[in-house]
Amino acid sequence: MSERSTTRRQVLLAGTAALGAVAVSGWGTASASPVRDPFTLGVASGDPWPDGVVLWTRLAPDPLAPDGLGGMPRRVVPVEWQIAADERFRHVVRAGVEFARPESAHSVHAEVSGLRPGAEYFYRFRVGNQLSPVGRTKTAPRPGARLDRFAFAFASCQNYPEGFYTAHRHLADEDLDLVAFLGDYIYEGSAQGSIGRGHSPAAETFTLADYRVRLAQYKSDADLRAAHAAFPWAVVFDDHEVENNWAGDHSQPDTEPDQDPVVFRQRRAQAFQAYYEHMPLRRAQRPSGPDIRIHRRLTFGDLADFHLLDTRQYRDVQVAGDARLDPSRTILGAPQKEWLLRNLAGRTARWNVLAQQVFFSQRDFTAGDADSFSDDAWDDYYVERNLVRDHLARASNPVVITGDVHASYVADVKADFEDPASATVATELVGTSITSGGDGTDQNSGDAVQLRENPHIKFINRKRGYVRNVLTRDSWTADFRIVDYVSRPGAPITDRARFVIEAGRAGAQQA
């Protein structure tokens, strides 16, 4: 571990250690009863802009309280925040007060502005005499400003009962400018697992209280809290934040009441509200009932543009067979598609990143002349996928980053996936899960078929971990970092593979 990482870990723990035992008498009223630590879910920052970031926390002294209110009284609580240029807060550069309200589960989203571009900061919250842990964040460089290096990691799929978050513990020790989380932050099911990390509540989530408790349970994990406190995050959801394989206004086919689209939209509204309450998102992402605008763009100097996509809320339902070829089918919806294509056609940075959820490249699972494809991936929206691909081909150094499939992949995005000799126009990097799927393996029996049937796929691995990326003006280096097991804590981190993309030359080469 580097000296920088050791110092960061000490800083992030200091806020709790210093005043963790101090009780607050009441919450703005006279009371003789001490209140437990309200910062059990830690702190986070997100969506860095050149002049600021959003700072997040949620007051929850009893985070798993079944009513979803986190043990808080039903009253408004003032929460002070500070952001400083130094880790000991001798040079506080911005401070303010946000009001944590019961109707928002006492969550706090402080949108800080007036900061220096491309600068490191430290932040904390206070309620009464209680101080939160200290977080570290960083603003983005000015758009168009020359930037020689940008480091980020991306991760997804952290099923709580299926493993310990050891990968997050290692992630917190990296030297990064950003973490992109690509979906499945929680899982909605009732699973209890076999390692002592069963879901709360012990049933599928349907109500606002259910989703609040589930998100609080996940965020109570110390390793996840450390990774949030170490870097700004940019988050998008996939399906399990609401329900497996949902599409637009439609639940997955089952016997539950949300087969009625009206009922499902009510469920989606509850899920989105709880998601927003627990994520470092800006007010522009605050949901309105069952609708939320999660697609957005983040820019880091002249080096990287991140186009964060939503491949759930506007998609058509999944279909089988040749129905996927219908040109009217959409995974993005018309407004988001127009937004994306307009962004790609305009002025962009040196590297253009599509940060999104489901497999983009073609992936045939069946050997021989027959074929079969995932109905939950871009293959099921064939014409729109190819349209986006063709626009990517005209953008500067396009790279698609993907989660969802609990495995690491590297793929060439081809001008024609049916013709292996056609030009490579972009690169897709797919990250494995943090825990989903358990300990994992190097490959399963079907991977050899995938590699034969899809020559544009260069790499598959099914261990757990994340992808660390370092972008320079000349290259993109992706390290697929894995742990050998998640069924017990303490696994070391290793680099399973390294791939390099040269600027001006689409496609990744193993280093």
Short mmCIF file of C-alpha atoms in Angstrom, two decimals:
data_model
loop_
_atom_site.label_atom_id
_atom_site.label_comp_id
_atom_site.label_asym_id
_atom_site.label_seq_id
_atom_site.Cartn_x
_atom_site.Cartn_y
_atom_site.Cartn_z
CA MET A 1 0.00 0.00 0.00
CA SER A 2 1.30 3.42 -0.95
CA GLU A 3 1.97 6.20 1.54
CA ARG A 4 -0.82 8.15 -0.16
CA SER A 5 -3.29 5.30 0.35
CA THR A 6 -2.28 4.82 3.98
CA THR A 7 -2.79 8.52 4.66
CA ARG A 8 -6.17 8.50 2.90
CA ARG A 9 -7.44 5.55 4.95
CA GLN A 10 -6.34 7.26 8.18
CA VAL A 11 -8.10 10.47 7.14
CA LEU A 12 -11.32 8.73 6.20
CA LEU A 13 -11.47 6.96 9.55
CA ALA A 14 -10.55 10.02 11.58
CA GLY A 15 -13.95 11.68 11.54
CA THR A 16 -15.62 8.72 13.20
CA ALA A 17 -12.79 7.92 15.60
CA ALA A 18 -12.47 11.45 16.92
CA LEU A 19 -16.05 12.06 17.99
CA GLY A 20 -17.83 8.77 17.42
CA ALA A 21 -18.61 8.39 21.11
CA VAL A 22 -20.08 11.86 21.56
CA ALA A 23 -23.88 11.86 21.91
CA VAL A 24 -26.22 14.60 20.73
CA SER A 25 -28.89 15.69 23.20
CA GLY A 26 -31.94 16.00 21.04
CA TRP A 27 -32.21 17.17 17.46
CA GLY A 28 -32.73 20.88 17.87
CA THR A 29 -34.88 20.42 20.99
CA ALA A 30 -34.16 19.91 24.67
CA SER A 31 -33.78 16.21 25.46
CA ALA A 32 -32.01 14.14 28.04
CA SER A 33 -31.84 11.08 25.78
CA PRO A 34 -28.64 10.71 23.78
CA VAL A 35 -29.01 9.91 20.08
CA ARG A 36 -26.75 7.30 18.52
CA ASP A 37 -24.31 8.11 15.72
CA PRO A 38 -26.43 9.45 12.84
CA PHE A 39 -23.71 8.87 10.22
CA THR A 40 -23.89 5.07 10.09
CA LEU A 41 -24.17 5.14 6.28
CA GLY A 42 -21.05 7.24 5.79
CA VAL A 43 -20.53 10.04 3.30
CA ALA A 44 -20.16 10.29 -0.45
CA SER A 45 -19.58 12.78 -3.25
CA GLY A 46 -20.52 12.63 -6.88
CA ASP A 47 -20.88 14.13 -10.35
CA PRO A 48 -17.84 16.44 -10.23
CA TRP A 49 -18.04 19.64 -12.25
CA PRO A 50 -15.20 22.13 -12.71
CA ASP A 51 -16.55 24.39 -9.97
CA GLY A 52 -18.04 21.87 -7.55
CA VAL A 53 -19.47 18.51 -6.55
CA VAL A 54 -22.51 17.15 -4.75
CA LEU A 55 -21.91 15.99 -1.16
CA TRP A 56 -24.15 13.29 0.30
CA THR A 57 -25.03 11.75 3.62
CA ARG A 58 -28.14 10.35 5.28
CA LEU A 59 -28.94 10.54 8.99
CA ALA A 60 -29.76 7.01 10.15
CA PRO A 61 -28.83 6.02 13.72
CA ASP A 62 -30.88 2.83 13.24
CA PRO A 63 -30.47 2.19 9.50
CA LEU A 64 -32.45 -1.07 9.40
CA ALA A 65 -35.50 0.23 11.24
CA PRO A 66 -38.41 -1.51 9.45
CA ASP A 67 -40.28 1.73 8.81
CA GLY A 68 -37.43 2.92 6.59
CA LEU A 69 -36.89 6.11 8.61
CA GLY A 70 -33.51 5.03 9.99
CA GLY A 71 -34.39 5.64 13.63
CA MET A 72 -34.90 9.37 13.03
CA PRO A 73 -37.74 11.47 14.45
CA ARG A 74 -40.28 12.94 12.06
CA ARG A 75 -38.84 16.45 12.08
CA VAL A 76 -36.51 18.57 10.02
CA VAL A 77 -32.87 18.46 11.14
CA PRO A 78 -30.26 21.08 10.13
CA VAL A 79 -27.02 19.49 8.89
CA GLU A 80 -23.88 21.59 8.58
CA TRP A 81 -21.29 20.78 5.95
CA GLN A 82 -17.75 21.93 5.32
CA ILE A 83 -15.36 21.48 2.44
CA ALA A 84 -11.66 22.22 2.91
CA ALA A 85 -8.46 22.28 0.91
CA ASP A 86 -6.68 20.24 3.59
CA GLU A 87 -7.53 17.04 5.40
CA ARG A 88 -7.42 18.70 8.87
CA PHE A 89 -9.87 21.45 7.87
CA ARG A 90 -7.52 24.31 8.70
CA HIS A 91 -8.46 25.94 5.37
CA VAL A 92 -12.24 25.64 5.01
CA VAL A 93 -13.20 27.07 1.61
CA ARG A 94 -16.96 26.51 1.62
CA ALA A 95 -19.54 25.75 4.30
CA GLY A 96 -23.29 25.68 4.57
CA VAL A 97 -26.40 24.11 6.04
CA GLU A 98 -28.80 21.64 4.44
CA PHE A 99 -32.07 20.55 6.01
CA ALA A 100 -32.55 16.80 6.33
CA ARG A 101 -36.28 16.14 6.01
CA PRO A 102 -38.26 13.08 7.05
CA GLU A 103 -40.03 12.89 3.67
CA SER A 104 -36.56 12.38 2.10
CA ALA A 105 -35.42 9.87 4.74
CA HIS A 106 -33.23 12.63 6.25
CA SER A 107 -30.88 12.44 3.27
CA VAL A 108 -28.66 15.39 2.38
CA HIS A 109 -27.54 16.50 -1.09
CA ALA A 110 -25.35 19.59 -0.83
CA GLU A 111 -24.46 20.98 -4.25
CA VAL A 112 -21.23 22.86 -3.64
CA SER A 113 -20.01 25.45 -6.13
CA GLY A 114 -17.24 28.05 -6.22
CA LEU A 115 -14.42 25.51 -6.05
CA ARG A 116 -11.22 25.40 -8.11
CA PRO A 117 -11.19 23.16 -11.19
CA GLY A 118 -9.21 19.93 -11.01
CA ALA A 119 -8.56 20.31 -7.28
CA GLU A 120 -8.64 17.86 -4.37
CA TYR A 121 -10.87 18.66 -1.39
CA PHE A 122 -11.97 17.12 1.89
CA TYR A 123 -15.48 17.36 3.33
CA ARG A 124 -17.53 16.45 6.39
CA PHE A 125 -20.94 16.98 7.98
CA ARG A 126 -22.04 17.86 11.49
CA VAL A 127 -25.27 17.46 13.43
CA GLY A 128 -25.11 18.97 16.89
CA ASN A 129 -21.88 17.64 18.39
CA GLN A 130 -21.63 14.70 16.01
CA LEU A 131 -19.11 14.80 13.17
CA SER A 132 -19.33 12.53 10.16
CA PRO A 133 -16.41 10.61 8.72
CA VAL A 134 -14.21 12.69 6.42
CA GLY A 135 -14.51 12.22 2.68
CA ARG A 136 -12.14 13.12 -0.13
CA THR A 137 -13.33 14.44 -3.46
CA LYS A 138 -12.03 16.15 -6.57
CA THR A 139 -13.48 18.64 -9.03
CA ALA A 140 -13.26 18.18 -12.78
CA PRO A 141 -10.83 20.25 -14.87
CA ARG A 142 -12.37 22.95 -17.04
CA PRO A 143 -13.86 21.66 -20.31
CA GLY A 144 -11.29 22.06 -23.04
CA ALA A 145 -8.40 22.51 -20.61
CA ARG A 146 -5.44 20.34 -21.50
CA LEU A 147 -5.34 17.24 -19.31
CA ASP A 148 -2.55 14.69 -19.60
CA ARG A 149 -3.87 11.95 -17.29
CA PHE A 150 -7.19 10.78 -15.90
CA ALA A 151 -7.66 7.67 -13.75
CA PHE A 152 -10.96 6.03 -12.94
CA ALA A 153 -12.42 2.66 -12.07
CA PHE A 154 -15.75 1.15 -12.97
CA ALA A 155 -17.71 -1.50 -11.11
CA SER A 156 -21.20 -3.01 -10.88
CA CYS A 157 -23.35 -5.78 -9.41
CA GLN A 158 -22.80 -6.03 -5.66
CA ASN A 159 -25.25 -8.67 -4.41
CA TYR A 160 -24.95 -8.39 -0.62
CA PRO A 161 -25.75 -12.01 0.41
CA GLU A 162 -23.39 -13.45 -2.21
CA GLY A 163 -20.11 -12.02 -0.98
CA PHE A 164 -18.02 -9.65 1.05
CA TYR A 165 -17.09 -6.32 -0.49
CA THR A 166 -13.36 -6.98 -0.45
CA ALA A 167 -13.02 -5.47 -3.92
CA HIS A 168 -14.36 -2.17 -2.57
CA ARG A 169 -11.77 -2.25 0.21
CA HIS A 170 -9.02 -2.47 -2.42
CA LEU A 171 -10.75 0.09 -4.62
CA ALA A 172 -10.58 2.62 -1.76
CA ASP A 173 -6.78 2.32 -1.83
CA GLU A 174 -6.42 3.19 -5.53
CA ASP A 175 -5.27 6.58 -6.83
CA LEU A 176 -8.31 7.67 -8.85
CA ASP A 177 -10.15 10.74 -10.04
CA LEU A 178 -13.56 9.03 -10.32
CA VAL A 179 -15.50 5.81 -9.78
CA ALA A 180 -18.27 4.95 -12.25
CA PHE A 181 -20.84 2.50 -10.90
CA LEU A 182 -22.82 0.94 -13.74
CA GLY A 183 -25.80 -0.58 -12.00
CA ASP A 184 -27.20 -3.25 -9.70
CA TYR A 185 -26.18 -1.31 -6.60
CA ILE A 186 -28.73 -3.41 -4.70
CA TYR A 187 -30.70 -6.56 -5.43
CA GLU A 188 -34.40 -6.55 -4.77
CA GLY A 189 -34.94 -10.21 -3.89
CA SER A 190 -35.36 -12.04 -0.59
CA ALA A 191 -32.13 -14.08 -0.73
CA GLN A 192 -30.38 -14.85 2.56
CA GLY A 193 -27.29 -16.58 1.16
CA SER A 194 -25.01 -18.80 3.21
CA ILE A 195 -22.31 -16.42 4.54
CA GLY A 196 -24.25 -14.50 7.17
CA ARG A 197 -25.20 -11.51 4.99
CA GLY A 198 -28.90 -12.16 4.40
CA HIS A 199 -31.08 -9.47 2.91
CA SER A 200 -33.07 -7.04 5.06
CA PRO A 201 -35.98 -7.09 4.87
CA ALA A 202 -36.05 -10.87 4.35
CA ALA A 203 -38.51 -10.47 1.49
CA GLU A 204 -38.61 -8.90 -1.94
CA THR A 205 -38.68 -5.09 -1.89
CA PHE A 206 -41.93 -3.43 -3.00
CA THR A 207 -42.57 -0.43 -0.72
CA LEU A 208 -40.63 2.76 -0.10
CA ALA A 209 -39.71 1.48 3.37
CA ASP A 210 -38.46 -1.79 1.86
CA TYR A 211 -36.19 -0.04 -0.63
CA ARG A 212 -34.87 2.36 2.01
CA VAL A 213 -33.96 -0.47 4.35
CA ARG A 214 -32.32 -2.48 1.54
CA LEU A 215 -30.21 0.47 0.38
CA ALA A 216 -29.27 1.30 3.95
CA GLN A 217 -28.18 -2.28 4.54
CA TYR A 218 -25.88 -2.19 1.52
CA LYS A 219 -24.45 1.20 2.48
CA SER A 220 -23.78 0.02 6.03
CA ASP A 221 -20.93 -2.12 4.68
CA ALA A 222 -17.63 -0.60 5.84
CA ASP A 223 -15.73 -1.42 2.63
CA LEU A 224 -18.37 0.19 0.42
CA ARG A 225 -18.44 3.25 2.68
CA ALA A 226 -14.65 3.56 2.37
CA ALA A 227 -14.79 3.43 -1.43
CA HIS A 228 -17.48 6.11 -1.49
CA ALA A 229 -15.51 8.35 0.87
CA ALA A 230 -12.30 8.06 -1.14
CA PHE A 231 -13.45 9.42 -4.53
CA PRO A 232 -16.35 11.13 -6.28
CA TRP A 233 -18.71 8.64 -7.90
CA ALA A 234 -20.89 8.79 -11.01
CA VAL A 235 -23.77 6.33 -10.69
CA VAL A 236 -26.42 4.88 -12.96
CA PHE A 237 -28.94 2.14 -12.20
CA ASP A 238 -29.70 -1.07 -14.06
CA ASP A 239 -32.60 -3.41 -13.30
CA HIS A 240 -32.17 -4.75 -9.75
CA GLU A 241 -32.51 -1.31 -8.19
CA VAL A 242 -36.19 -1.82 -9.09
CA GLU A 243 -36.79 -5.39 -10.27
CA ASN A 244 -34.98 -7.97 -12.37
CA ASN A 245 -35.25 -7.40 -16.13
CA TRP A 246 -37.82 -4.62 -15.99
CA ALA A 247 -38.35 -2.64 -19.17
CA GLY A 248 -40.03 0.75 -19.38
CA ASP A 249 -43.43 0.53 -17.70
CA HIS A 250 -43.32 -3.25 -17.54
CA SER A 251 -42.33 -5.60 -14.76
CA GLN A 252 -40.70 -8.91 -15.56
CA PRO A 253 -43.34 -11.58 -16.27
CA ASP A 254 -44.46 -13.23 -13.02
CA THR A 255 -47.54 -13.52 -10.82
CA GLU A 256 -46.99 -10.36 -8.77
CA PRO A 257 -49.49 -7.46 -8.71
CA ASP A 258 -47.07 -5.24 -10.61
CA GLN A 259 -47.94 -7.05 -13.83
CA ASP A 260 -50.38 -4.14 -14.05
CA PRO A 261 -48.26 -1.26 -15.49
CA VAL A 262 -49.98 1.20 -13.16
CA VAL A 263 -48.92 -0.83 -10.14
CA PHE A 264 -45.43 -1.25 -11.54
CA ARG A 265 -45.04 2.50 -12.04
CA GLN A 266 -45.96 2.96 -8.39
CA ARG A 267 -43.28 0.45 -7.42
CA ARG A 268 -40.79 2.17 -9.70
CA ALA A 269 -41.54 5.50 -8.05
CA GLN A 270 -40.79 4.04 -4.62
CA ALA A 271 -37.55 2.50 -5.87
CA PHE A 272 -36.39 5.69 -7.58
CA GLN A 273 -37.11 7.83 -4.54
CA ALA A 274 -35.09 5.53 -2.27
CA TYR A 275 -32.29 5.32 -4.86
CA TYR A 276 -32.00 9.10 -5.07
CA GLU A 277 -32.05 9.38 -1.27
CA HIS A 278 -28.99 7.11 -1.04
CA MET A 279 -26.87 8.34 -3.97
CA PRO A 280 -24.62 11.41 -4.46
CA LEU A 281 -26.82 12.80 -7.24
CA ARG A 282 -27.67 16.38 -8.11
CA ARG A 283 -31.13 17.94 -7.84
CA ALA A 284 -31.45 17.53 -11.62
CA GLN A 285 -31.66 13.79 -10.96
CA ARG A 286 -34.36 14.04 -8.29
CA PRO A 287 -37.20 11.74 -9.42
CA SER A 288 -40.69 12.93 -10.18
CA GLY A 289 -42.87 9.98 -9.28
CA PRO A 290 -41.89 7.07 -11.54
CA ASP A 291 -39.66 9.22 -13.76
CA ILE A 292 -36.03 10.17 -13.26
CA ARG A 293 -33.48 11.62 -15.68
CA ILE A 294 -30.34 9.64 -14.98
CA HIS A 295 -28.65 10.11 -18.38
CA ARG A 296 -26.16 12.97 -18.33
CA ARG A 297 -22.68 13.95 -19.45
CA LEU A 298 -19.55 14.59 -17.39
CA THR A 299 -16.50 16.22 -18.98
CA PHE A 300 -12.91 16.09 -17.74
CA GLY A 301 -10.82 18.70 -19.50
CA ASP A 302 -10.07 17.93 -23.10
CA LEU A 303 -9.28 14.31 -22.29
CA ALA A 304 -12.55 12.47 -21.49
CA ASP A 305 -16.28 12.85 -21.98
CA PHE A 306 -18.52 10.43 -20.07
CA HIS A 307 -21.96 9.88 -21.57
CA LEU A 308 -23.89 8.15 -18.76
CA LEU A 309 -26.84 6.24 -20.20
CA ASP A 310 -30.18 4.85 -19.03
CA THR A 311 -30.95 1.54 -20.74
CA ARG A 312 -34.01 0.63 -18.59
CA GLN A 313 -36.51 3.42 -18.23
CA TYR A 314 -37.30 3.97 -21.91
CA ARG A 315 -36.71 0.56 -23.47
CA ASP A 316 -39.23 -1.64 -25.25
CA VAL A 317 -39.98 -4.96 -23.62
CA GLN A 318 -37.67 -7.86 -24.38
CA VAL A 319 -38.56 -10.11 -27.32
CA ALA A 320 -37.28 -13.37 -28.75
CA GLY A 321 -35.97 -14.42 -32.14
CA ASP A 322 -36.18 -12.23 -35.22
CA ALA A 323 -38.52 -9.77 -33.50
CA ARG A 324 -35.33 -8.13 -32.24
CA LEU A 325 -34.70 -6.92 -35.83
CA ASP A 326 -37.73 -4.61 -35.82
CA PRO A 327 -36.29 -1.15 -36.64
CA SER A 328 -38.80 0.59 -34.36
CA ARG A 329 -37.44 -1.08 -31.23
CA THR A 330 -35.57 1.14 -28.78
CA ILE A 331 -33.44 0.66 -25.70
CA LEU A 332 -32.75 4.39 -25.23
CA GLY A 333 -36.04 6.05 -26.11
CA ALA A 334 -36.19 8.83 -28.70
CA PRO A 335 -35.24 11.83 -26.50
CA GLN A 336 -32.21 10.11 -24.94
CA LYS A 337 -31.09 8.75 -28.32
CA GLU A 338 -31.25 12.22 -29.86
CA TRP A 339 -29.35 13.64 -26.87
CA LEU A 340 -26.61 11.03 -27.24
CA LEU A 341 -26.22 11.35 -31.01
CA ARG A 342 -26.15 15.14 -30.73
CA ASN A 343 -23.41 14.95 -28.11
CA LEU A 344 -21.34 12.55 -30.18
CA ALA A 345 -21.69 14.75 -33.27
CA GLY A 346 -20.60 17.91 -31.47
CA ARG A 347 -17.32 18.93 -29.92
CA THR A 348 -16.01 16.12 -27.76
CA ALA A 349 -12.93 15.28 -25.74
CA ARG A 350 -10.10 13.05 -26.87
CA TRP A 351 -11.72 9.92 -25.37
CA ASN A 352 -15.49 9.39 -25.59
CA VAL A 353 -16.93 7.01 -23.02
CA LEU A 354 -20.36 5.40 -23.11
CA ALA A 355 -20.88 4.45 -19.45
CA GLN A 356 -23.82 2.08 -19.51
CA GLN A 357 -25.33 -1.10 -18.20
CA VAL A 358 -25.81 -4.01 -20.60
CA PHE A 359 -23.67 -5.80 -23.20
CA PHE A 360 -23.29 -3.62 -26.30
CA SER A 361 -21.39 -5.85 -28.74
CA GLN A 362 -22.95 -8.82 -30.50
CA ARG A 363 -22.76 -12.01 -28.43
CA ASP A 364 -23.88 -15.29 -30.00
CA PHE A 365 -24.15 -18.13 -27.44
CA THR A 366 -24.80 -21.05 -29.81
CA ALA A 367 -22.19 -23.04 -31.73
CA GLY A 368 -22.54 -23.58 -35.47
CA ASP A 369 -24.97 -22.05 -37.94
CA ALA A 370 -27.71 -21.46 -35.39
CA ASP A 371 -27.50 -18.45 -33.16
CA SER A 372 -28.96 -17.12 -29.93
CA PHE A 373 -28.60 -13.78 -28.20
CA SER A 374 -29.43 -12.21 -24.87
CA ASP A 375 -32.86 -10.59 -24.92
CA ASP A 376 -31.79 -8.16 -22.18
CA ALA A 377 -28.76 -6.68 -24.00
CA TRP A 378 -28.29 -4.38 -27.00
CA ASP A 379 -28.55 -7.44 -29.28
CA ASP A 380 -32.29 -7.34 -28.59
CA TYR A 381 -32.41 -3.80 -30.02
CA TYR A 382 -30.42 -4.62 -33.13
CA VAL A 383 -31.13 -1.62 -35.39
CA GLU A 384 -30.70 1.00 -32.68
CA ARG A 385 -27.47 -0.63 -31.48
CA ASN A 386 -26.07 -0.47 -34.99
CA LEU A 387 -27.15 3.15 -35.35
CA VAL A 388 -25.34 4.12 -32.15
CA ARG A 389 -22.31 2.09 -33.25
CA ASP A 390 -22.16 3.97 -36.55
CA HIS A 391 -22.22 7.31 -34.72
CA LEU A 392 -19.54 6.09 -32.31
CA ALA A 393 -17.38 5.28 -35.32
CA ARG A 394 -17.27 8.99 -36.16
CA ALA A 395 -16.43 10.11 -32.62
CA SER A 396 -12.96 10.53 -31.17
CA ASN A 397 -11.61 7.34 -29.59
CA PRO A 398 -14.91 5.76 -28.48
CA VAL A 399 -14.93 3.25 -25.63
CA VAL A 400 -18.02 1.55 -24.19
CA ILE A 401 -17.86 0.50 -20.53
CA THR A 402 -20.40 -2.04 -19.34
CA GLY A 403 -21.55 -3.98 -16.27
CA ASP A 404 -24.43 -6.45 -15.73
CA VAL A 405 -23.03 -9.84 -16.81
CA HIS A 406 -20.85 -10.70 -13.76
CA ALA A 407 -17.83 -11.29 -15.98
CA SER A 408 -14.98 -9.37 -17.53
CA TYR A 409 -14.91 -9.08 -21.32
CA VAL A 410 -12.89 -7.16 -23.89
CA ALA A 411 -14.47 -6.81 -27.32
CA ASP A 412 -13.82 -5.03 -30.59
CA VAL A 413 -16.91 -3.15 -31.74
CA LYS A 414 -17.08 -4.03 -35.43
CA ALA A 415 -18.48 -2.02 -38.32
CA ASP A 416 -20.31 -5.26 -39.18
CA PHE A 417 -20.46 -7.91 -36.49
CA GLU A 418 -21.31 -10.53 -39.13
CA ASP A 419 -18.01 -9.85 -40.91
CA PRO A 420 -14.94 -10.39 -38.70
CA ALA A 421 -12.82 -8.69 -41.36
CA SER A 422 -14.78 -5.44 -41.12
CA ALA A 423 -13.24 -2.42 -39.44
CA THR A 424 -13.01 -2.12 -35.68
CA VAL A 425 -14.72 1.18 -34.84
CA ALA A 426 -14.73 1.20 -31.04
CA THR A 427 -13.79 -0.87 -27.98
CA GLU A 428 -16.02 -2.39 -25.31
CA LEU A 429 -14.69 -3.09 -21.82
CA VAL A 430 -17.02 -5.11 -19.61
CA GLY A 431 -16.40 -5.24 -15.88
CA THR A 432 -17.14 -8.21 -13.65
CA SER A 433 -19.26 -8.01 -10.51
CA ILE A 434 -18.17 -6.94 -7.05
CA THR A 435 -19.84 -10.05 -5.56
CA SER A 436 -22.76 -11.20 -7.71
CA GLY A 437 -22.35 -14.84 -8.62
CA GLY A 438 -20.20 -15.69 -5.61
CA ASP A 439 -16.51 -16.55 -5.80
CA GLY A 440 -16.51 -17.03 -9.56
CA THR A 441 -14.08 -18.86 -11.79
CA ASP A 442 -11.72 -18.05 -14.63
CA GLN A 443 -14.16 -19.27 -17.29
CA ASN A 444 -17.20 -21.50 -17.53
CA SER A 445 -17.98 -24.20 -20.07
CA GLY A 446 -19.86 -21.89 -22.42
CA ASP A 447 -17.08 -19.34 -22.75
CA ALA A 448 -15.15 -21.36 -25.31
CA VAL A 449 -18.24 -21.31 -27.52
CA GLN A 450 -18.58 -17.55 -27.10
CA LEU A 451 -14.96 -17.00 -28.07
CA ARG A 452 -15.32 -19.18 -31.19
CA GLU A 453 -18.64 -17.72 -32.32
CA ASN A 454 -17.68 -14.12 -31.61
CA PRO A 455 -14.12 -13.53 -32.84
CA HIS A 456 -14.40 -9.85 -31.88
CA ILE A 457 -14.42 -10.95 -28.20
CA LYS A 458 -10.82 -11.15 -27.01
CA PHE A 459 -11.07 -11.92 -23.31
CA ILE A 460 -13.48 -13.46 -20.78
CA ASN A 461 -12.91 -13.94 -17.05
CA ARG A 462 -15.44 -14.64 -14.30
CA LYS A 463 -13.63 -13.73 -11.10
CA ARG A 464 -14.89 -10.76 -9.02
CA GLY A 465 -13.41 -7.26 -8.92
CA TYR A 466 -13.36 -4.04 -10.93
CA VAL A 467 -11.59 -2.38 -13.86
CA ARG A 468 -9.00 0.34 -13.25
CA ASN A 469 -8.37 2.67 -16.19
CA VAL A 470 -5.64 5.23 -16.84
CA LEU A 471 -6.23 7.58 -19.78
CA THR A 472 -3.46 9.65 -21.33
CA ARG A 473 -3.32 11.59 -24.56
CA ASP A 474 -1.79 8.58 -26.30
CA SER A 475 -3.40 5.54 -24.70
CA TRP A 476 -6.04 3.99 -22.46
CA THR A 477 -4.77 1.26 -20.11
CA ALA A 478 -7.37 -1.03 -18.53
CA ASP A 479 -6.36 -3.33 -15.66
CA PHE A 480 -8.86 -6.06 -14.82
CA ARG A 481 -8.35 -6.36 -11.05
CA ILE A 482 -9.74 -9.47 -9.36
CA VAL A 483 -10.08 -11.17 -5.99
CA ASP A 484 -10.01 -14.96 -5.82
CA TYR A 485 -12.92 -15.26 -3.39
CA VAL A 486 -15.72 -13.22 -1.85
CA SER A 487 -17.33 -15.91 0.29
CA ARG A 488 -15.05 -14.81 3.12
CA PRO A 489 -13.24 -11.53 3.68
CA GLY A 490 -9.56 -10.80 3.18
CA ALA A 491 -8.79 -11.80 -0.41
CA PRO A 492 -5.79 -10.02 -1.97
CA ILE A 493 -6.20 -8.10 -5.20
CA THR A 494 -4.33 -9.08 -8.37
CA ASP A 495 -4.25 -7.93 -11.99
CA ARG A 496 -5.79 -10.70 -14.09
CA ALA A 497 -5.15 -8.92 -17.41
CA ARG A 498 -4.09 -5.59 -18.87
CA PHE A 499 -5.34 -4.22 -22.18
CA VAL A 500 -4.18 -1.07 -23.97
CA ILE A 501 -6.08 1.03 -26.50
CA GLU A 502 -3.95 3.35 -28.58
CA ALA A 503 -5.40 6.76 -29.35
CA GLY A 504 -6.48 6.91 -32.98
CA ARG A 505 -6.65 3.12 -33.28
CA ALA A 506 -9.85 1.39 -32.16
CA GLY A 507 -9.54 -1.97 -30.45
CA ALA A 508 -7.67 -3.15 -27.38
CA GLN A 509 -4.46 -5.15 -27.32
CA GLN A 510 -3.38 -7.30 -24.40
CA ALA A 511 -0.21 -5.99 -22.80
#
